[in-house]
Amino acid sequence: MATVQLKQVRKSYDGFEVIKGVDLTIRDQELTVFVGPSGCGKSTLLRLIAGLEEITSGDLLIDHQRANDVAPAKRGLAIVFQSYALYPHMNVADNMSFSLKLAGIPKPERDKKVMEAARILNLETFLDRKPKALSGGQRQRVAIGRAIVRDPKVFLFDEPLSNLDAALRVRMRLELTKLHRQLRATMIYVTHDQVEAMTMADRIVVLQAGIIEQVGSPMDLYRYPRNIFVAGFIGSPKMNFMEASIAQVLQGGSVVVALANGATLSVPAVDGMAGAGDKVTVGIRPEHISLASSDGISAQVQTVEHLGSESYLHLNIASGELLTVRINGETTVVPDQQVQLKMEPRSLHLFNKEGSTMRSLPTSTA
Amino acid sequence: MISSKLRQKWAVTLLAWSVALLLAFPVFWIVLTGFKTETEAISRVPHFFFHPTLENYQAVGERANYFHFAWNSIVVSLGSTFLALLLAIPCSYAMAFFPTKRTKDTLLWMLSTKMMPSVGVLVPIYLIFRDTGLLDTKTGLLAIDAMLNLPIIIWMLYTFFKEVPREVLEAARMDGAGPLRELYDLLLPLSMPGIASTSLLAIILAWNEAFWSLTLTAAKAAPLTAFIASFSSPEGLFYAKLSAASTMAIAPILLLGWASQKQLVRGLTFGAVK
Amino acid sequence: MIISDQELSQNVVPATATRRKSWRDSVGVLSLKTPAISALFIWSIIPLLMTIWFSFRRYNLMAPDRTGFDGLGNYRYLLTDPSLALAIWNTVLLVGSVLAITIGLGTLLAVLFDQEFFGRGIARLLVLAPFFIMPTVSALVWKNMLMNPDNGFLAFTMRSVGLKPINWFGVAPLTAVIIIVAWQWLPFAVLTLLTAVQSLDGERKEAARMDGAGPIAMFRYIIWPHLGRAIAATTMIESIFFLAIFAEIYVTTSGGPGFASTNLSFLIYRYALMEYDVGGASVAGLVAIVLANILALFLMRSFARNLDA
Ligand SMILES: Nc1ncnc2c1ncn2[C@@H]1O[C@H](COP(=O)(O)OP(=O)(O)O)[C@@H](O)[C@H]1O
Ligand SMILES: [Mg+2]
């Protein structure tokens, strides 16, 4: 059993704060993904946990023990770097057994563990090779193997797939998820790619500028983003946003909003803070808009992107705002065509001036 | 079109080779003169074609003291390089991988010690050496050369170490390696080429160092630089023998120098030009 | 198994404000730096302090019993000695001329050797050769075999074109020394600047060529601005060495005739090891140090900017 807890963790470099008070619990056996735009502090947070950077203030608890001052190797964690960071002058077997050798573990036992990891990772035939003679995917596996042999409490990954080509990335993604199930290990995985986060995570931690924006399961974040940042960051293509104002507050918490082009939409289950006339932002995902035969919001098609299985329409609505709509791949819509859009009220998101959601969230996602 | 391009290339070839031959001529002339007789060597009309002789090399070789001075040069240049590396490696490692706010200042200060002209401290060093019995000893000269080269070596190693990916050392740290293990199991093997070229440069500089060799050593510990200087007051015919001795003194360094030309720039400019 | 946050926060060691220093600041890492730093510190500070101390004392090695505090006596003596001014002037002349020659010619040759031509690798090695010749050898060879007015190669060349050979070390001793030192250091400048020229992005040159830049415009607008950093570095390194030129003078002119080719280095050597005047030599040494530091101040400032420490 392994848990990691951060309490009001802060990190500054020369007085410049990069991690601005993070409270977080990583649960046992879960795969937690830190996701956020590049430069938001994901790596720094991971390195603070690993002990490669010193925590400026706050506490780090590993299995309930305060670990701020524990040397990196003594924390029982293993890290896989984006650059793999293999030891170039050692062969694959030596790369994997280096930590065991340093720990004074006898050779037979070392060999056994290396063989075991090599079997899991399909590296048996490469054990004598130097990293130079391996492909990107193989190097990546060696780096993971180096972590596995240590049998760590927590695996840390810092963008481990970013250096691989697209096809290999998808495959390694699956392999990593499988590995996670197989090892029943606690893992923290850093990425800037929300697709990786959505597909792999048990829980996602969305970071922006050194602050946690939201924590939750992938589907929680998808359905109930707490603010515009998360709403825009999670999901592809990106959620559409439209400026609007509240026209009417109805009984039972729903509201009617007026878009800039004059169309009105009713949004259910809004928190009690809404007042008529408030400026708000309406959000809706491209997959939640459909084409209607009549009676919808009228829009003009600008471009059509065919992906085969689906198509994206980029259209203008009367307010001048640009919307993306996902429809089936066989569509016959062409540019410049006028269409009518239908938006499912249940799929609408509403954000106040500060960018926080105005919808009542069904569950606590913290 | 093609022929004008080719003509230009030939023109550049001609010009560049003329410059190269002109600059290298004195070196060529030394080597050539070493194979002449003394009479040919001092002739008013230079001999380009002559019957080569090895008698000068024999003469220099027979004066056993040539090898005595050569040995001094070898001991001093290798020894000072080794001593300086011993001091520099841990220091550069610490500065490259555990930088503090003061690291940059420390590096600049080290550079500034090279700004101190040797002559400015000639008197105290001479007196200290006289009083400690280091005057005219290989140990003394070796220590001075080590100090002269230390800033350059630290800088060079620092720039080489900086090129080792930080993550590799961090991975080792996660694997349980302490600072010394990181140094010996990872950094040294990984930056071997850099350490080799640094050593080469230090050997070259120590081998050719003249100021302290001339002022602090005499018959016993003088290296080749000082030995050659003793030819400056000529008695009789000596150009050919001087040339032979010089050829032997410069040949190893010329070869080492050519081998290390790439790193030379980087080392001597403290990494500013790579 | 899923545990709530509340459960997790039980039994936790309370956070403390005081923290142990991290291990990277620890004694271990500090002790790696200490030997080198203290060696350099001792090497750079103790002799300097001694030089300052001696500069205030009456101290001649030939008269070891006549010592004592001399106040500014050495300073008064040395600063009124016309040879000091001459030595400073010679030093400035020497450093300045060799810098101008090596950087100027070096830039041109760097551009030349950056071109494609037949046998470029070997030609480059030839250009480099003078740099590796030990200073005493180059000085002796130039003095005896090249610049000798009677049987030197230069004399022969001049005679063959109908000119009268120059008695270099009699008539223009400082110029002769400048030529020798410039010959030794030109390769270094060429090599450094060539490295810099080659680090220039090829696509940038091609873009300029597409924009219609000829060789002159290319040099003026593309290459020259790119060389700034390399020139600064070369100037600094060369100045360090040129200020301390000694061996070349020692084996060729011994500072003469008179003081005509005596630079500060050689003046100090004359005071210290020829006249055994420790006090005088120390004052001259301080002058050299001050001079070096004035130079260093400019150079270091431009250099620190380029430093990516
Ligand atoms: N060693 C350092 N010194 C100063 N600033 C740093 C250092 N490491 C990271 N930063 C800064 O901290 C911020 C977060 O960096 P990082 O954690 O690497 O971002 P991410 O991994 O999310 O892309 C960035 O603005 C970066 O410039
Ligand atoms: Mg990162």
PDB file of N, CA, C and O in Angstrom, chain A residues 1 3 5 7 25 27-30 51-56 59 61 64-66 68-69 72, chain C residues 1-5 7-16 18-25:
ATOM      1  N   MET A   1       0.827  -1.195   0.000  1.00  0.00           N
ATOM      2  CA  MET A   1       0.000   0.000   0.000  1.00  0.00           C
ATOM      3  C   MET A   1       0.862   1.245   0.000  1.00  0.00           C
ATOM      4  O   MET A   1       1.852   1.326   0.714  1.00  0.00           O
ATOM      5  N   THR A   3       0.641   5.576  -0.456  1.00  0.00           N
ATOM      6  CA  THR A   3      -0.068   6.813  -0.736  1.00  0.00           C
ATOM      7  C   THR A   3       0.932   7.960  -0.664  1.00  0.00           C
ATOM      8  O   THR A   3       1.958   7.869  -0.007  1.00  0.00           O
ATOM      9  N   GLN A   5       0.903  12.191  -0.121  1.00  0.00           N
ATOM     10  CA  GLN A   5       0.051  13.314   0.234  1.00  0.00           C
ATOM     11  C   GLN A   5       0.849  14.599   0.186  1.00  0.00           C
ATOM     12  O   GLN A   5       1.974  14.644   0.680  1.00  0.00           O
ATOM     13  N   LYS A   7       0.701  18.666   1.241  1.00  0.00           N
ATOM     14  CA  LYS A   7      -0.065  19.631   2.023  1.00  0.00           C
ATOM     15  C   LYS A   7       0.532  21.007   1.841  1.00  0.00           C
ATOM     16  O   LYS A   7       1.655  21.249   2.270  1.00  0.00           O
ATOM     17  N   THR A  25      -3.962  14.298  -2.600  1.00  0.00           N
ATOM     18  CA  THR A  25      -3.698  12.952  -2.116  1.00  0.00           C
ATOM     19  C   THR A  25      -3.674  11.994  -3.295  1.00  0.00           C
ATOM     20  O   THR A  25      -4.593  11.984  -4.104  1.00  0.00           O
ATOM     21  N   ARG A  27      -3.874   8.261  -4.285  1.00  0.00           N
ATOM     22  CA  ARG A  27      -4.383   7.080  -3.595  1.00  0.00           C
ATOM     23  C   ARG A  27      -3.634   5.827  -4.015  1.00  0.00           C
ATOM     24  O   ARG A  27      -3.096   5.739  -5.117  1.00  0.00           O
ATOM     25  N   ASP A  28      -3.694   4.858  -3.137  1.00  0.00           N
ATOM     26  CA  ASP A  28      -3.018   3.583  -3.361  1.00  0.00           C
ATOM     27  C   ASP A  28      -3.517   2.916  -4.643  1.00  0.00           C
ATOM     28  O   ASP A  28      -4.722   2.884  -4.904  1.00  0.00           O
ATOM     29  N   GLN A  29      -2.588   2.394  -5.417  1.00  0.00           N
ATOM     30  CA  GLN A  29      -2.861   1.603  -6.619  1.00  0.00           C
ATOM     31  C   GLN A  29      -3.558   2.365  -7.736  1.00  0.00           C
ATOM     32  O   GLN A  29      -3.944   1.767  -8.729  1.00  0.00           O
ATOM     33  N   GLU A  30      -3.710   3.646  -7.570  1.00  0.00           N
ATOM     34  CA  GLU A  30      -4.331   4.395  -8.656  1.00  0.00           C
ATOM     35  C   GLU A  30      -3.278   4.932  -9.606  1.00  0.00           C
ATOM     36  O   GLU A  30      -2.137   5.160  -9.221  1.00  0.00           O
ATOM     37  N   GLY A  51      12.005  14.046  -4.856  1.00  0.00           N
ATOM     38  CA  GLY A  51      13.115  14.495  -4.019  1.00  0.00           C
ATOM     39  C   GLY A  51      14.241  15.089  -4.831  1.00  0.00           C
ATOM     40  O   GLY A  51      15.310  15.388  -4.302  1.00  0.00           O
ATOM     41  N   LEU A  52      14.022  15.269  -6.133  1.00  0.00           N
ATOM     42  CA  LEU A  52      15.059  15.861  -6.970  1.00  0.00           C
ATOM     43  C   LEU A  52      15.091  17.376  -6.829  1.00  0.00           C
ATOM     44  O   LEU A  52      16.051  18.026  -7.194  1.00  0.00           O
ATOM     45  N   GLU A  53      13.997  17.942  -6.320  1.00  0.00           N
ATOM     46  CA  GLU A  53      13.988  19.363  -5.974  1.00  0.00           C
ATOM     47  C   GLU A  53      13.556  19.458  -4.524  1.00  0.00           C
ATOM     48  O   GLU A  53      12.842  18.601  -4.013  1.00  0.00           O
ATOM     49  N   GLU A  54      14.002  20.536  -3.915  1.00  0.00           N
ATOM     50  CA  GLU A  54      13.699  20.716  -2.510  1.00  0.00           C
ATOM     51  C   GLU A  54      12.379  21.478  -2.359  1.00  0.00           C
ATOM     52  O   GLU A  54      12.141  22.453  -3.073  1.00  0.00           O
ATOM     53  N   ILE A  55      11.525  21.023  -1.462  1.00  0.00           N
ATOM     54  CA  ILE A  55      10.243  21.691  -1.237  1.00  0.00           C
ATOM     55  C   ILE A  55      10.487  22.987  -0.470  1.00  0.00           C
ATOM     56  O   ILE A  55      11.195  22.993   0.534  1.00  0.00           O
ATOM     57  N   THR A  56       9.943  24.082  -0.963  1.00  0.00           N
ATOM     58  CA  THR A  56      10.185  25.369  -0.311  1.00  0.00           C
ATOM     59  C   THR A  56       9.389  25.487   0.979  1.00  0.00           C
ATOM     60  O   THR A  56       9.901  25.895   2.009  1.00  0.00           O
ATOM     61  N   ASP A  59       4.297  20.214   3.239  1.00  0.00           N
ATOM     62  CA  ASP A  59       4.719  18.879   3.632  1.00  0.00           C
ATOM     63  C   ASP A  59       4.420  17.854   2.566  1.00  0.00           C
ATOM     64  O   ASP A  59       3.400  17.918   1.892  1.00  0.00           O
ATOM     65  N   LEU A  61       4.027  13.755   2.364  1.00  0.00           N
ATOM     66  CA  LEU A  61       3.921  12.539   3.168  1.00  0.00           C
ATOM     67  C   LEU A  61       3.881  11.341   2.236  1.00  0.00           C
ATOM     68  O   LEU A  61       3.079  11.302   1.301  1.00  0.00           O
ATOM     69  N   HIS A  64       2.172   8.249   4.945  1.00  0.00           N
ATOM     70  CA  HIS A  64       1.937   8.943   6.212  1.00  0.00           C
ATOM     71  C   HIS A  64       3.202   9.431   6.891  1.00  0.00           C
ATOM     72  O   HIS A  64       3.143  10.042   7.939  1.00  0.00           O
ATOM     73  N   GLN A  65       4.347   9.143   6.324  1.00  0.00           N
ATOM     74  CA  GLN A  65       5.587   9.616   6.938  1.00  0.00           C
ATOM     75  C   GLN A  65       6.023  10.877   6.220  1.00  0.00           C
ATOM     76  O   GLN A  65       6.050  10.919   4.993  1.00  0.00           O
ATOM     77  N   ARG A  66       6.413  11.873   6.993  1.00  0.00           N
ATOM     78  CA  ARG A  66       6.885  13.096   6.365  1.00  0.00           C
ATOM     79  C   ARG A  66       8.189  12.779   5.624  1.00  0.00           C
ATOM     80  O   ARG A  66       9.118  12.199   6.193  1.00  0.00           O
ATOM     81  N   ASN A  68       9.855  15.117   3.378  1.00  0.00           N
ATOM     82  CA  ASN A  68      10.554  16.287   2.824  1.00  0.00           C
ATOM     83  C   ASN A  68      12.069  16.126   2.836  1.00  0.00           C
ATOM     84  O   ASN A  68      12.753  16.546   1.923  1.00  0.00           O
ATOM     85  N   ASP A  69      12.591  15.554   3.909  1.00  0.00           N
ATOM     86  CA  ASP A  69      14.035  15.524   4.081  1.00  0.00           C
ATOM     87  C   ASP A  69      14.646  14.164   3.794  1.00  0.00           C
ATOM     88  O   ASP A  69      15.826  13.939   4.051  1.00  0.00           O
ATOM     89  N   PRO A  72      16.380  11.130  -2.109  1.00  0.00           N
ATOM     90  CA  PRO A  72      15.549  10.602  -3.196  1.00  0.00           C
ATOM     91  C   PRO A  72      15.510   9.074  -3.234  1.00  0.00           C
ATOM     92  O   PRO A  72      14.437   8.481  -3.381  1.00  0.00           O
TER      93      PRO A  72
ATOM     94  N   MET C   1      -8.234  -0.795  -3.232  1.00  0.00           N
ATOM     95  CA  MET C   1      -8.765  -0.308  -1.951  1.00  0.00           C
ATOM     96  C   MET C   1      -8.679   1.213  -1.921  1.00  0.00           C
ATOM     97  O   MET C   1      -7.656   1.798  -2.246  1.00  0.00           O
ATOM     98  N   ILE C   2      -9.767   1.810  -1.575  1.00  0.00           N
ATOM     99  CA  ILE C   2      -9.816   3.272  -1.598  1.00  0.00           C
ATOM    100  C   ILE C   2     -10.017   3.793  -0.172  1.00  0.00           C
ATOM    101  O   ILE C   2     -10.850   3.303   0.578  1.00  0.00           O
ATOM    102  N   ILE C   3      -9.208   4.748   0.151  1.00  0.00           N
ATOM    103  CA  ILE C   3      -9.248   5.289   1.506  1.00  0.00           C
ATOM    104  C   ILE C   3      -9.576   6.767   1.413  1.00  0.00           C
ATOM    105  O   ILE C   3      -9.107   7.448   0.507  1.00  0.00           O
ATOM    106  N   SER C   4     -10.358   7.241   2.308  1.00  0.00           N
ATOM    107  CA  SER C   4     -10.720   8.654   2.232  1.00  0.00           C
ATOM    108  C   SER C   4      -9.569   9.524   2.713  1.00  0.00           C
ATOM    109  O   SER C   4      -8.666   9.074   3.406  1.00  0.00           O
ATOM    110  N   ASP C   5      -9.604  10.762   2.311  1.00  0.00           N
ATOM    111  CA  ASP C   5      -8.550  11.696   2.705  1.00  0.00           C
ATOM    112  C   ASP C   5      -8.478  11.848   4.220  1.00  0.00           C
ATOM    113  O   ASP C   5      -7.415  12.020   4.783  1.00  0.00           O
ATOM    114  N   GLU C   7      -9.056   9.638   6.518  1.00  0.00           N
ATOM    115  CA  GLU C   7      -8.302   8.548   7.110  1.00  0.00           C
ATOM    116  C   GLU C   7      -6.810   8.750   6.911  1.00  0.00           C
ATOM    117  O   GLU C   7      -6.019   8.497   7.803  1.00  0.00           O
ATOM    118  N   LEU C   8      -6.472   9.227   5.725  1.00  0.00           N
ATOM    119  CA  LEU C   8      -5.065   9.386   5.412  1.00  0.00           C
ATOM    120  C   LEU C   8      -4.373  10.398   6.297  1.00  0.00           C
ATOM    121  O   LEU C   8      -3.208  10.270   6.615  1.00  0.00           O
ATOM    122  N   SER C   9      -5.126  11.422   6.666  1.00  0.00           N
ATOM    123  CA  SER C   9      -4.440  12.488   7.391  1.00  0.00           C
ATOM    124  C   SER C   9      -4.254  12.176   8.874  1.00  0.00           C
ATOM    125  O   SER C   9      -3.648  12.954   9.588  1.00  0.00           O
ATOM    126  N   GLN C  10      -4.791  11.043   9.305  1.00  0.00           N
ATOM    127  CA  GLN C  10      -4.519  10.692  10.697  1.00  0.00           C
ATOM    128  C   GLN C  10      -3.090  10.193  10.858  1.00  0.00           C
ATOM    129  O   GLN C  10      -2.456   9.774   9.894  1.00  0.00           O
ATOM    130  N   ASN C  11      -2.612  10.190  12.088  1.00  0.00           N
ATOM    131  CA  ASN C  11      -1.300   9.648  12.397  1.00  0.00           C
ATOM    132  C   ASN C  11      -0.185  10.236  11.555  1.00  0.00           C
ATOM    133  O   ASN C  11       0.678   9.539  11.060  1.00  0.00           O
ATOM    134  N   VAL C  12      -0.261  11.504  11.383  1.00  0.00           N
ATOM    135  CA  VAL C  12       0.736  12.133  10.522  1.00  0.00           C
ATOM    136  C   VAL C  12       1.677  12.970  11.365  1.00  0.00           C
ATOM    137  O   VAL C  12       1.267  13.605  12.323  1.00  0.00           O
ATOM    138  N   VAL C  13       2.932  12.897  11.025  1.00  0.00           N
ATOM    139  CA  VAL C  13       3.889  13.743  11.737  1.00  0.00           C
ATOM    140  C   VAL C  13       3.568  15.195  11.415  1.00  0.00           C
ATOM    141  O   VAL C  13       3.398  15.542  10.249  1.00  0.00           O
ATOM    142  N   PRO C  14       3.441  16.060  12.399  1.00  0.00           N
ATOM    143  CA  PRO C  14       3.075  17.435  12.085  1.00  0.00           C
ATOM    144  C   PRO C  14       4.181  18.145  11.293  1.00  0.00           C
ATOM    145  O   PRO C  14       5.350  17.857  11.453  1.00  0.00           O
ATOM    146  N   ALA C  15       3.764  19.027  10.438  1.00  0.00           N
ATOM    147  CA  ALA C  15       4.735  19.789   9.658  1.00  0.00           C
ATOM    148  C   ALA C  15       5.534  20.702  10.566  1.00  0.00           C
ATOM    149  O   ALA C  15       4.989  21.304  11.486  1.00  0.00           O
ATOM    150  N   THR C  16       6.803  20.777  10.309  1.00  0.00           N
ATOM    151  CA  THR C  16       7.633  21.660  11.128  1.00  0.00           C
ATOM    152  C   THR C  16       8.154  22.793  10.263  1.00  0.00           C
ATOM    153  O   THR C  16       8.342  22.630   9.065  1.00  0.00           O
ATOM    154  N   THR C  18      11.095  24.401  10.744  1.00  0.00           N
ATOM    155  CA  THR C  18      12.537  24.286  10.499  1.00  0.00           C
ATOM    156  C   THR C  18      12.820  23.057   9.653  1.00  0.00           C
ATOM    157  O   THR C  18      12.247  22.009   9.839  1.00  0.00           O
ATOM    158  N   ARG C  19      13.714  23.241   8.716  1.00  0.00           N
ATOM    159  CA  ARG C  19      14.062  22.112   7.869  1.00  0.00           C
ATOM    160  C   ARG C  19      15.569  21.934   7.838  1.00  0.00           C
ATOM    161  O   ARG C  19      16.328  22.885   7.903  1.00  0.00           O
ATOM    162  N   ARG C  20      15.964  20.674   7.769  1.00  0.00           N
ATOM    163  CA  ARG C  20      17.367  20.375   7.623  1.00  0.00           C
ATOM    164  C   ARG C  20      17.828  20.928   6.263  1.00  0.00           C
ATOM    165  O   ARG C  20      17.067  20.969   5.311  1.00  0.00           O
ATOM    166  N   LYS C  21      19.048  21.344   6.203  1.00  0.00           N
ATOM    167  CA  LYS C  21      19.563  21.786   4.906  1.00  0.00           C
ATOM    168  C   LYS C  21      19.538  20.611   3.945  1.00  0.00           C
ATOM    169  O   LYS C  21      19.789  19.487   4.326  1.00  0.00           O
ATOM    170  N   SER C  22      19.203  20.878   2.687  1.00  0.00           N
ATOM    171  CA  SER C  22      19.107  19.755   1.763  1.00  0.00           C
ATOM    172  C   SER C  22      20.491  19.177   1.532  1.00  0.00           C
ATOM    173  O   SER C  22      21.502  19.808   1.745  1.00  0.00           O
ATOM    174  N   TRP C  23      20.508  17.935   1.051  1.00  0.00           N
ATOM    175  CA  TRP C  23      21.773  17.218   1.006  1.00  0.00           C
ATOM    176  C   TRP C  23      22.745  17.808  -0.013  1.00  0.00           C
ATOM    177  O   TRP C  23      23.931  17.601   0.062  1.00  0.00           O
ATOM    178  N   ARG C  24      22.202  18.578  -0.973  1.00  0.00           N
ATOM    179  CA  ARG C  24      23.116  19.094  -1.969  1.00  0.00           C
ATOM    180  C   ARG C  24      23.975  20.247  -1.431  1.00  0.00           C
ATOM    181  O   ARG C  24      25.003  20.557  -1.966  1.00  0.00           O
ATOM    182  N   ASP C  25      23.484  20.870  -0.372  1.00  0.00           N
ATOM    183  CA  ASP C  25      24.315  21.895   0.254  1.00  0.00           C
ATOM    184  C   ASP C  25      25.221  21.278   1.301  1.00  0.00           C
ATOM    185  O   ASP C  25      25.942  21.969   1.997  1.00  0.00           O
TER     186      ASP C  25
END
